[in-house]
């Protein structure tokens, strides 16, 4: 039930009862039994209202308090010993009589009473099995006032609805991890859910070598980092070995692949209905062994294709009620195979935000599978891992490196501890690895942990999280320097410069031409200018070797780990290098660790203090001292509470925001919970300001019109989707000096620049040309505009001069689109793009004037007061949008 709606009705019900008293002022208050209030509200909002809904609504209200009542009260079938207290001082602390409170009750009575579509489903992961939920009216009116009119889904979600019952299932065409939105359209209001799906049905080739990127599709909803992690897990389970550079090879290249006999079942396997396998015939029968009986169920017809078991294999999980953490084995039987299931080992499928491993050192090291599980979680996800050890002795180097890298914390205690792994999620639970049964809730050893001694005398992760106001350093110790983790060290070795080519490298004339012409073009298509990519598959297509590229290529080289990269001197300064390698790593990383990756790439030392600022300019803030790849909707705040508030506003729901924050912010779960609580208070204040009732009117005509509006069904409105800004495209070719080059070459260069980055304004054209030619804009302005005029006369470009004096250039058949601000100034955004932005914002003339349109446009691009320089262009765009036609401008000049 919507808590804000229930809180408003609850406040007004108590206020109406309070106003029955003779004297009412700011000091008045009233307490009524919760059972009586619930019985009353059920008459307004329906019988589905519960005491939990009432208590949740009280938490949202600033004037209500949940308090014990004098005695237990029974009203109908509702029994409760609680009460709800109303304190009107928080509404008006200076009220001397009842008049302001009577006005508030009248305003509430005149407010429209619309229905409200709602459901208990909150989104989440979808699988091949259908998810079913019902949409009902949790607002005013009857159940029939809310009807489902349609369902909008991504192409990888299959949806159907029967009356108000919705059925969703995931049907991705290609394997990977997908995230998107499902919108249920109703006659009242739309319901939007964030959904995801995981499919591990990757088409693994039969060859000896596999490149990670070759097996991933190209889809706008594909979560590429999560898909890469899922694919890597599948390849490792198929006996592949990972090499630096994203290349995987089969173990034992000259041996026949052995048959996969057993699997530890994961949630991904259950959702996908298949497991990775090799060495099986294309078709076979699978017998289900249930308590020693194989004839209880008919055999399943299973297919083995692309490294996956399919066909009727998914029914195995339903028939045997397979759970995550069980081991499934397939044994030869009757010309086919039969199943064997081991007891569940819950720790293998345990997920949470904090892992505690405690026990004697020798017992911990005796379970390498558990340590490997924790080390993999440290590198794959931004989670908290604590190792509390007792005893004496040395630890493996990789474990010490993870501690010094801040990926996990290791402490020693003198107390004798049992060997135990605790996984803390939304609800704390204990697990005893490797073969013990699941235990009930246990107490986290927080007191022992705080009294224990950190390994090497320092808790690097705790220092990284708490260091300085913005996490950059303190006056006592300067900047914190963390070691590279195990995964980061592998990456640093892979991106280091390869050995210099020897003089024995030879080229054919065709290969020299490929190096100079085809390689740069293909590198731009592969995205090498944005981040390093694996070189082997791309070089194989054009018939070049890594040694030949390093010996003769212009602007590109192949690293020691097999990545095709731009030369460090061509990437740019610290900011560009930080963005270049931060996009390759893809996760949360400390600024000192990112600096070391850049040092390994460039080959020279970097001053730490300057890199802190450079990395924060181009990377997204991820907590004290931490960075992550910047996202399109990037929060601008660098204080945790305000940062969380922007994230909560963006995602809309607490659970979705908390899941994103746990993966992208280096903070403890307690810190995130506190920040979310404060952020929700800020959000509620903002909502209360927006939901303030209009001033009461005594006009009978106004009252009558409001009654008519209440009787009429609300119109069905299609909410506009959030703005999507495409990344700025950039021309990668070097441009000639317009002062020295022939004017024909300048004309061609201007044409290429506009085709790659247009539509483009005159000011941005001059500045971009100067950037590409590494000159001052004042030096190139006259020649560039002259070259643009020649291109217009030749018909290669169109030029439009608007009444406000702005000039835009566009190539034929080029369409405007919303693009990221990037390095553009307000005057660098063309008129057509301002028009598209105002149309996307959905501003209406009846509710918006020119000043508000200007403010909304500036806010969308986050220009602030700097947008004043484009005020005339935005005003012209607003006028054009209101007319519903193209902006009035001079006739475009064409050849």
mmCIF file of C-alpha atoms in Angstrom, residues 244-570:
data_model
loop_
_atom_site.group_PDB
_atom_site.id
_atom_site.type_symbol
_atom_site.label_atom_id
_atom_site.label_comp_id
_atom_site.label_asym_id
_atom_site.label_seq_id
_atom_site.Cartn_x
_atom_site.Cartn_y
_atom_site.Cartn_z
ATOM 1 C CA UNK A 244 46.224 -12.120 -19.915
ATOM 2 C CA UNK A 245 44.413 -10.144 -22.581
ATOM 3 C CA UNK A 246 41.022 -11.865 -22.305
ATOM 4 C CA UNK A 247 42.162 -15.016 -24.137
ATOM 5 C CA UNK A 248 41.090 -18.497 -22.961
ATOM 6 C CA UNK A 249 42.666 -21.797 -24.024
ATOM 7 C CA UNK A 250 41.580 -25.344 -23.322
ATOM 8 C CA UNK A 251 43.718 -27.205 -20.812
ATOM 9 C CA UNK A 252 45.587 -29.942 -22.686
ATOM 10 C CA UNK A 253 45.413 -28.666 -26.256
ATOM 11 C CA UNK A 254 46.424 -31.989 -27.780
ATOM 12 C CA UNK A 255 44.070 -34.175 -25.746
ATOM 13 C CA UNK A 256 40.463 -35.044 -26.412
ATOM 14 C CA UNK A 257 38.175 -32.977 -24.132
ATOM 15 C CA UNK A 258 37.090 -35.114 -21.207
ATOM 16 C CA UNK A 259 33.458 -35.488 -20.310
ATOM 17 C CA UNK A 260 32.172 -33.073 -17.651
ATOM 18 C CA UNK A 261 30.862 -35.334 -14.907
ATOM 19 C CA UNK A 262 29.754 -33.019 -12.077
ATOM 20 C CA UNK A 263 28.582 -29.472 -11.398
ATOM 21 C CA UNK A 264 28.034 -27.364 -8.307
ATOM 22 C CA UNK A 265 24.631 -25.901 -9.114
ATOM 23 C CA UNK A 266 24.298 -22.104 -8.940
ATOM 24 C CA UNK A 267 21.353 -19.721 -9.139
ATOM 25 C CA UNK A 268 22.370 -18.980 -12.733
ATOM 26 C CA UNK A 269 22.048 -22.654 -13.675
ATOM 27 C CA UNK A 270 18.585 -22.857 -12.125
ATOM 28 C CA UNK A 271 17.407 -19.697 -13.911
ATOM 29 C CA UNK A 272 18.856 -20.735 -17.286
ATOM 30 C CA UNK A 273 17.743 -24.358 -17.028
ATOM 31 C CA UNK A 274 21.076 -25.662 -18.338
ATOM 32 C CA UNK A 275 24.695 -26.329 -17.345
ATOM 33 C CA UNK A 276 27.952 -26.095 -19.326
ATOM 34 C CA UNK A 277 29.222 -29.466 -20.477
ATOM 35 C CA UNK A 278 31.628 -31.143 -22.887
ATOM 36 C CA UNK A 279 32.177 -34.717 -24.084
ATOM 37 C CA UNK A 280 28.489 -35.682 -24.429
ATOM 38 C CA UNK A 281 26.694 -37.051 -27.531
ATOM 39 C CA UNK A 282 24.404 -34.685 -29.382
ATOM 40 C CA UNK A 283 21.274 -36.541 -28.178
ATOM 41 C CA UNK A 284 20.915 -38.907 -25.215
ATOM 42 C CA UNK A 285 18.443 -40.093 -22.575
ATOM 43 C CA UNK A 286 18.799 -38.929 -18.969
ATOM 44 C CA UNK A 287 17.345 -41.124 -16.205
ATOM 45 C CA UNK A 288 16.387 -39.497 -12.902
ATOM 46 C CA UNK A 289 17.634 -41.377 -9.845
ATOM 47 C CA UNK A 290 15.226 -40.744 -6.934
ATOM 48 C CA UNK A 291 16.126 -42.667 -3.766
ATOM 49 C CA UNK A 292 17.710 -45.427 -5.840
ATOM 50 C CA UNK A 293 14.734 -45.702 -8.244
ATOM 51 C CA UNK A 294 15.311 -44.712 -11.883
ATOM 52 C CA UNK A 295 11.858 -45.641 -13.236
ATOM 53 C CA UNK A 296 9.824 -43.246 -11.114
ATOM 54 C CA UNK A 297 9.955 -40.606 -13.879
ATOM 55 C CA UNK A 298 10.245 -41.211 -17.621
ATOM 56 C CA UNK A 299 13.724 -40.435 -19.015
ATOM 57 C CA UNK A 300 14.386 -36.935 -20.317
ATOM 58 C CA UNK A 301 15.533 -36.273 -23.877
ATOM 59 C CA UNK A 302 18.609 -34.068 -23.541
ATOM 60 C CA UNK A 303 20.630 -32.350 -26.260
ATOM 61 C CA UNK A 304 24.262 -31.219 -26.045
ATOM 62 C CA UNK A 305 25.008 -28.214 -28.254
ATOM 63 C CA UNK A 306 27.399 -25.270 -28.021
ATOM 64 C CA UNK A 307 28.814 -26.488 -24.734
ATOM 65 C CA UNK A 308 25.415 -26.603 -22.993
ATOM 66 C CA UNK A 309 22.963 -29.338 -22.006
ATOM 67 C CA UNK A 310 19.526 -28.373 -23.316
ATOM 68 C CA UNK A 311 16.338 -29.994 -24.559
ATOM 69 C CA UNK A 312 14.315 -31.310 -21.618
ATOM 70 C CA UNK A 313 17.214 -30.819 -19.204
ATOM 71 C CA UNK A 314 15.469 -27.870 -17.491
ATOM 72 C CA UNK A 315 12.721 -30.232 -16.243
ATOM 73 C CA UNK A 316 15.363 -32.023 -14.181
ATOM 74 C CA UNK A 317 15.566 -29.094 -11.754
ATOM 75 C CA UNK A 318 11.784 -29.087 -11.240
ATOM 76 C CA UNK A 319 11.317 -32.843 -10.907
ATOM 77 C CA UNK A 320 14.174 -33.324 -8.430
ATOM 78 C CA UNK A 321 13.710 -29.929 -6.692
ATOM 79 C CA UNK A 322 17.375 -29.103 -7.171
ATOM 80 C CA UNK A 323 18.682 -26.267 -4.963
ATOM 81 C CA UNK A 324 21.646 -23.967 -5.387
ATOM 82 C CA UNK A 325 24.686 -25.435 -3.626
ATOM 83 C CA UNK A 326 23.994 -29.069 -4.548
ATOM 84 C CA UNK A 327 26.396 -31.150 -6.614
ATOM 85 C CA UNK A 328 24.866 -32.787 -9.688
ATOM 86 C CA UNK A 329 26.636 -35.767 -11.289
ATOM 87 C CA UNK A 330 25.802 -37.649 -14.499
ATOM 88 C CA UNK A 331 26.874 -41.310 -14.615
ATOM 89 C CA UNK A 332 26.679 -43.723 -17.605
ATOM 90 C CA UNK A 333 23.520 -45.844 -17.476
ATOM 91 C CA UNK A 334 21.552 -47.935 -20.057
ATOM 92 C CA UNK A 335 23.250 -46.325 -23.018
ATOM 93 C CA UNK A 336 22.556 -42.867 -21.612
ATOM 94 C CA UNK A 337 23.167 -41.290 -18.229
ATOM 95 C CA UNK A 338 21.556 -41.110 -14.806
ATOM 96 C CA UNK A 339 21.596 -38.367 -12.187
ATOM 97 C CA UNK A 340 23.141 -38.286 -8.729
ATOM 98 C CA UNK A 341 22.580 -35.420 -6.280
ATOM 99 C CA UNK A 342 24.686 -34.674 -3.221
ATOM 100 C CA UNK A 343 23.360 -32.883 -0.106
ATOM 101 C CA UNK A 344 23.198 -29.099 -0.327
ATOM 102 C CA UNK A 345 26.268 -27.085 0.655
ATOM 103 C CA UNK A 346 24.675 -23.668 1.259
ATOM 104 C CA UNK A 347 27.923 -21.711 1.517
ATOM 105 C CA UNK A 348 28.674 -22.287 -2.179
ATOM 106 C CA UNK A 349 25.533 -20.387 -3.206
ATOM 107 C CA UNK A 350 25.594 -17.896 -0.334
ATOM 108 C CA UNK A 351 25.420 -14.261 -1.391
ATOM 109 C CA UNK A 352 25.602 -11.154 0.732
ATOM 110 C CA UNK A 353 27.338 -7.863 1.266
ATOM 111 C CA UNK A 354 29.677 -8.999 4.105
ATOM 112 C CA UNK A 355 31.606 -12.287 4.547
ATOM 113 C CA UNK A 356 33.227 -13.302 7.850
ATOM 114 C CA UNK A 357 35.711 -16.197 7.861
ATOM 115 C CA UNK A 358 37.078 -17.073 11.273
ATOM 116 C CA UNK A 359 39.096 -19.905 12.744
ATOM 117 C CA UNK A 360 42.617 -21.229 13.309
ATOM 118 C CA UNK A 361 45.117 -20.448 10.554
ATOM 119 C CA UNK A 362 45.790 -24.115 9.748
ATOM 120 C CA UNK A 363 42.061 -24.873 9.415
ATOM 121 C CA UNK A 364 41.524 -21.889 7.117
ATOM 122 C CA UNK A 365 44.445 -22.852 4.860
ATOM 123 C CA UNK A 366 43.241 -26.479 4.836
ATOM 124 C CA UNK A 367 40.109 -25.405 2.928
ATOM 125 C CA UNK A 368 41.517 -23.864 -0.301
ATOM 126 C CA UNK A 369 38.099 -23.926 -1.982
ATOM 127 C CA UNK A 370 36.709 -21.512 0.601
ATOM 128 C CA UNK A 371 39.677 -19.154 0.264
ATOM 129 C CA UNK A 372 39.416 -19.279 -3.520
ATOM 130 C CA UNK A 373 35.711 -18.484 -3.217
ATOM 131 C CA UNK A 374 36.444 -15.402 -1.088
ATOM 132 C CA UNK A 375 39.345 -14.176 -3.242
ATOM 133 C CA UNK A 376 37.169 -14.445 -6.347
ATOM 134 C CA UNK A 377 34.383 -12.487 -4.639
ATOM 135 C CA UNK A 378 36.910 -9.814 -3.622
ATOM 136 C CA UNK A 379 37.978 -9.239 -7.223
ATOM 137 C CA UNK A 380 34.593 -9.672 -8.900
ATOM 138 C CA UNK A 381 32.403 -7.571 -6.610
ATOM 139 C CA UNK A 382 32.633 -4.636 -4.233
ATOM 140 C CA UNK A 383 31.873 -6.534 -1.025
ATOM 141 C CA UNK A 384 33.284 -6.654 2.507
ATOM 142 C CA UNK A 385 35.388 -9.694 3.440
ATOM 143 C CA UNK A 386 36.815 -10.067 6.963
ATOM 144 C CA UNK A 387 39.269 -12.832 7.975
ATOM 145 C CA UNK A 388 39.624 -13.260 11.749
ATOM 146 C CA UNK A 389 42.420 -15.752 12.447
ATOM 147 C CA UNK A 390 43.990 -17.279 15.542
ATOM 148 C CA UNK A 391 47.247 -19.205 15.942
ATOM 149 C CA UNK A 392 50.622 -18.514 14.388
ATOM 150 C CA UNK A 393 52.301 -18.935 11.012
ATOM 151 C CA UNK A 394 52.674 -17.388 7.570
ATOM 152 C CA UNK A 395 49.908 -16.705 5.074
ATOM 153 C CA UNK A 396 49.976 -17.227 1.277
ATOM 154 C CA UNK A 397 51.351 -14.234 -0.693
ATOM 155 C CA UNK A 398 48.099 -13.764 -2.641
ATOM 156 C CA UNK A 399 46.158 -13.496 0.608
ATOM 157 C CA UNK A 400 48.569 -10.887 1.982
ATOM 158 C CA UNK A 401 48.406 -8.960 -1.299
ATOM 159 C CA UNK A 402 44.599 -8.790 -1.127
ATOM 160 C CA UNK A 403 44.910 -7.384 2.420
ATOM 161 C CA UNK A 404 47.430 -4.727 1.375
ATOM 162 C CA UNK A 405 45.235 -3.880 -1.616
ATOM 163 C CA UNK A 406 42.230 -3.168 0.602
ATOM 164 C CA UNK A 407 40.137 -5.910 -0.992
ATOM 165 C CA UNK A 408 39.783 -7.797 2.296
ATOM 166 C CA UNK A 409 40.882 -7.290 5.923
ATOM 167 C CA UNK A 410 42.867 -9.837 7.946
ATOM 168 C CA UNK A 411 43.200 -9.620 11.733
ATOM 169 C CA UNK A 412 44.746 -11.871 14.366
ATOM 170 C CA UNK A 413 43.210 -12.614 17.760
ATOM 171 C CA UNK A 414 44.487 -14.548 20.775
ATOM 172 C CA UNK A 415 41.038 -16.051 21.444
ATOM 173 C CA UNK A 416 40.358 -19.624 20.332
ATOM 174 C CA UNK A 417 37.839 -19.566 17.502
ATOM 175 C CA UNK A 418 35.869 -22.317 15.759
ATOM 176 C CA UNK A 419 36.219 -22.561 11.978
ATOM 177 C CA UNK A 420 33.157 -20.846 10.506
ATOM 178 C CA UNK A 421 32.074 -18.805 7.492
ATOM 179 C CA UNK A 422 29.328 -16.229 8.084
ATOM 180 C CA UNK A 423 27.533 -14.526 5.226
ATOM 181 C CA UNK A 424 25.583 -11.378 6.074
ATOM 182 C CA UNK A 425 22.885 -10.154 3.716
ATOM 183 C CA UNK A 426 19.522 -8.590 4.367
ATOM 184 C CA UNK A 427 19.086 -11.242 7.057
ATOM 185 C CA UNK A 428 22.166 -12.547 8.890
ATOM 186 C CA UNK A 429 22.820 -16.270 8.448
ATOM 187 C CA UNK A 430 25.670 -18.636 9.349
ATOM 188 C CA UNK A 431 27.297 -21.332 7.226
ATOM 189 C CA UNK A 432 29.874 -23.933 8.288
ATOM 190 C CA UNK A 433 32.039 -24.980 5.296
ATOM 191 C CA UNK A 434 32.725 -27.171 3.589
ATOM 192 C CA UNK A 435 30.178 -29.908 4.332
ATOM 193 C CA UNK A 436 28.316 -28.753 7.417
ATOM 194 C CA UNK A 437 24.578 -28.073 7.523
ATOM 195 C CA UNK A 438 23.199 -24.570 7.458
ATOM 196 C CA UNK A 439 23.038 -22.974 10.893
ATOM 197 C CA UNK A 440 20.535 -20.505 12.213
ATOM 198 C CA UNK A 441 21.209 -16.825 12.870
ATOM 199 C CA UNK A 442 24.560 -16.297 14.550
ATOM 200 C CA UNK A 443 26.282 -13.368 16.192
ATOM 201 C CA UNK A 444 28.872 -11.557 14.111
ATOM 202 C CA UNK A 445 32.198 -11.368 16.033
ATOM 203 C CA UNK A 446 32.278 -7.564 15.899
ATOM 204 C CA UNK A 447 33.703 -7.114 19.417
ATOM 205 C CA UNK A 448 36.529 -9.597 18.806
ATOM 206 C CA UNK A 449 37.195 -7.985 15.451
ATOM 207 C CA UNK A 450 37.618 -4.499 16.881
ATOM 208 C CA UNK A 451 39.993 -5.785 19.578
ATOM 209 C CA UNK A 452 42.065 -7.918 17.170
ATOM 210 C CA UNK A 453 45.383 -6.841 15.625
ATOM 211 C CA UNK A 454 45.403 -6.142 11.864
ATOM 212 C CA UNK A 455 47.873 -8.040 9.695
ATOM 213 C CA UNK A 456 51.145 -6.057 9.425
ATOM 214 C CA UNK A 457 49.672 -3.576 11.897
ATOM 215 C CA UNK A 458 47.370 -1.802 9.412
ATOM 216 C CA UNK A 459 43.838 -2.317 8.150
ATOM 217 C CA UNK A 460 44.306 -0.916 4.658
ATOM 218 C CA UNK A 461 40.679 -1.204 3.617
ATOM 219 C CA UNK A 462 39.420 0.579 6.717
ATOM 220 C CA UNK A 463 41.984 3.350 6.211
ATOM 221 C CA UNK A 464 40.955 3.709 2.579
ATOM 222 C CA UNK A 465 37.268 4.020 3.502
ATOM 223 C CA UNK A 466 37.754 6.496 6.354
ATOM 224 C CA UNK A 467 40.721 8.520 5.060
ATOM 225 C CA UNK A 468 40.125 12.284 4.905
ATOM 226 C CA UNK A 469 36.939 14.172 4.251
ATOM 227 C CA UNK A 470 36.849 13.223 0.574
ATOM 228 C CA UNK A 471 39.012 10.146 0.973
ATOM 229 C CA UNK A 472 42.060 11.727 -0.661
ATOM 230 C CA UNK A 473 44.393 12.111 2.304
ATOM 231 C CA UNK A 474 45.017 13.593 5.720
ATOM 232 C CA UNK A 475 47.390 16.169 7.041
ATOM 233 C CA UNK A 476 49.232 13.612 9.167
ATOM 234 C CA UNK A 477 50.058 10.845 6.745
ATOM 235 C CA UNK A 478 49.481 12.236 3.249
ATOM 236 C CA UNK A 479 47.938 10.116 0.539
ATOM 237 C CA UNK A 480 47.193 6.458 1.167
ATOM 238 C CA UNK A 481 49.018 4.063 -1.167
ATOM 239 C CA UNK A 482 47.421 0.643 -1.707
ATOM 240 C CA UNK A 483 49.016 -2.359 -3.388
ATOM 241 C CA UNK A 484 47.486 -3.849 -6.498
ATOM 242 C CA UNK A 485 45.135 -6.770 -5.892
ATOM 243 C CA UNK A 486 45.676 -10.163 -7.535
ATOM 244 C CA UNK A 487 43.431 -9.324 -10.500
ATOM 245 C CA UNK A 488 44.891 -5.821 -10.813
ATOM 246 C CA UNK A 489 48.443 -7.219 -10.857
ATOM 247 C CA UNK A 490 47.547 -9.552 -13.716
ATOM 248 C CA UNK A 491 46.053 -6.617 -15.573
ATOM 249 C CA UNK A 492 49.134 -4.441 -14.923
ATOM 250 C CA UNK A 493 51.381 -7.106 -16.429
ATOM 251 C CA UNK A 494 49.071 -7.469 -19.418
ATOM 252 C CA UNK A 495 49.034 -3.756 -20.336
ATOM 253 C CA UNK A 496 52.785 -3.238 -19.880
ATOM 254 C CA UNK A 497 54.809 -2.481 -22.999
ATOM 255 C CA UNK A 498 55.853 -5.543 -25.002
ATOM 256 C CA UNK A 499 59.573 -6.191 -25.681
ATOM 257 C CA UNK A 500 60.976 -4.042 -28.469
ATOM 258 C CA UNK A 501 60.748 -5.811 -31.876
ATOM 259 C CA UNK A 502 63.934 -7.122 -33.334
ATOM 260 C CA UNK A 503 65.318 -6.088 -36.692
ATOM 261 C CA UNK A 504 64.314 -9.465 -38.139
ATOM 262 C CA UNK A 505 60.664 -8.400 -38.486
ATOM 263 C CA UNK A 506 59.822 -8.293 -42.206
ATOM 264 C CA UNK A 507 56.864 -6.865 -44.122
ATOM 265 C CA UNK A 508 55.355 -7.469 -47.515
ATOM 266 C CA UNK A 509 54.119 -4.435 -49.460
ATOM 267 C CA UNK A 510 50.549 -5.521 -48.720
ATOM 268 C CA UNK A 511 51.276 -5.690 -44.990
ATOM 269 C CA UNK A 512 52.835 -2.239 -44.971
ATOM 270 C CA UNK A 513 49.732 -0.842 -46.634
ATOM 271 C CA UNK A 514 47.553 -2.651 -44.088
ATOM 272 C CA UNK A 515 49.569 -1.177 -41.202
ATOM 273 C CA UNK A 516 49.208 2.365 -42.491
ATOM 274 C CA UNK A 517 45.620 2.305 -43.780
ATOM 275 C CA UNK A 518 43.492 -0.617 -42.627
ATOM 276 C CA UNK A 519 44.757 -1.041 -39.052
ATOM 277 C CA UNK A 520 43.883 2.551 -37.932
ATOM 278 C CA UNK A 521 40.417 2.268 -39.458
ATOM 279 C CA UNK A 522 39.701 -1.091 -37.837
ATOM 280 C CA UNK A 523 41.135 0.067 -34.503
ATOM 281 C CA UNK A 524 38.655 2.942 -34.429
ATOM 282 C CA UNK A 525 35.808 0.529 -35.217
ATOM 283 C CA UNK A 526 36.913 -1.809 -32.416
ATOM 284 C CA UNK A 527 36.943 1.082 -29.910
ATOM 285 C CA UNK A 528 40.699 1.060 -29.241
ATOM 286 C CA UNK A 529 40.575 4.836 -28.853
ATOM 287 C CA UNK A 530 38.233 4.441 -25.848
ATOM 288 C CA UNK A 531 39.805 1.450 -24.076
ATOM 289 C CA UNK A 532 42.286 -1.371 -24.812
ATOM 290 C CA UNK A 533 40.895 -4.401 -26.655
ATOM 291 C CA UNK A 534 42.199 -7.921 -27.189
ATOM 292 C CA UNK A 535 44.427 -7.885 -30.265
ATOM 293 C CA UNK A 536 44.613 -11.544 -31.358
ATOM 294 C CA UNK A 537 41.267 -11.969 -33.188
ATOM 295 C CA UNK A 538 41.447 -8.583 -34.920
ATOM 296 C CA UNK A 539 45.030 -8.916 -36.072
ATOM 297 C CA UNK A 540 44.305 -12.402 -37.361
ATOM 298 C CA UNK A 541 41.576 -11.011 -39.638
ATOM 299 C CA UNK A 542 43.953 -8.589 -41.377
ATOM 300 C CA UNK A 543 46.946 -10.939 -41.364
ATOM 301 C CA UNK A 544 49.339 -9.117 -39.030
ATOM 302 C CA UNK A 545 51.370 -10.208 -36.018
ATOM 303 C CA UNK A 546 51.945 -8.334 -32.781
ATOM 304 C CA UNK A 547 55.645 -7.894 -33.640
ATOM 305 C CA UNK A 548 54.756 -6.319 -36.986
ATOM 306 C CA UNK A 549 52.338 -3.895 -35.318
ATOM 307 C CA UNK A 550 54.920 -2.843 -32.742
ATOM 308 C CA UNK A 551 57.584 -2.448 -35.407
ATOM 309 C CA UNK A 552 55.673 -0.581 -38.092
ATOM 310 C CA UNK A 553 52.252 0.651 -36.957
ATOM 311 C CA UNK A 554 51.572 4.366 -36.636
ATOM 312 C CA UNK A 555 49.837 5.236 -33.342
ATOM 313 C CA UNK A 556 49.053 1.700 -32.097
ATOM 314 C CA UNK A 557 50.930 -1.093 -30.388
ATOM 315 C CA UNK A 558 50.311 -4.499 -28.804
ATOM 316 C CA UNK A 559 51.116 -4.886 -25.098
ATOM 317 C CA UNK A 560 52.807 -7.801 -23.367
ATOM 318 C CA UNK A 561 49.434 -9.296 -22.483
ATOM 319 C CA UNK A 562 48.020 -9.081 -26.002
ATOM 320 C CA UNK A 563 45.995 -5.851 -25.808
ATOM 321 C CA UNK A 564 45.796 -3.545 -28.813
ATOM 322 C CA UNK A 565 46.216 -0.014 -27.428
ATOM 323 C CA UNK A 566 47.022 3.501 -28.467
ATOM 324 C CA UNK A 567 50.508 4.721 -27.720
ATOM 325 C CA UNK A 568 50.621 6.428 -24.305
ATOM 326 C CA UNK A 569 51.816 9.685 -25.843
ATOM 327 C CA UNK A 570 48.790 9.641 -28.166
#
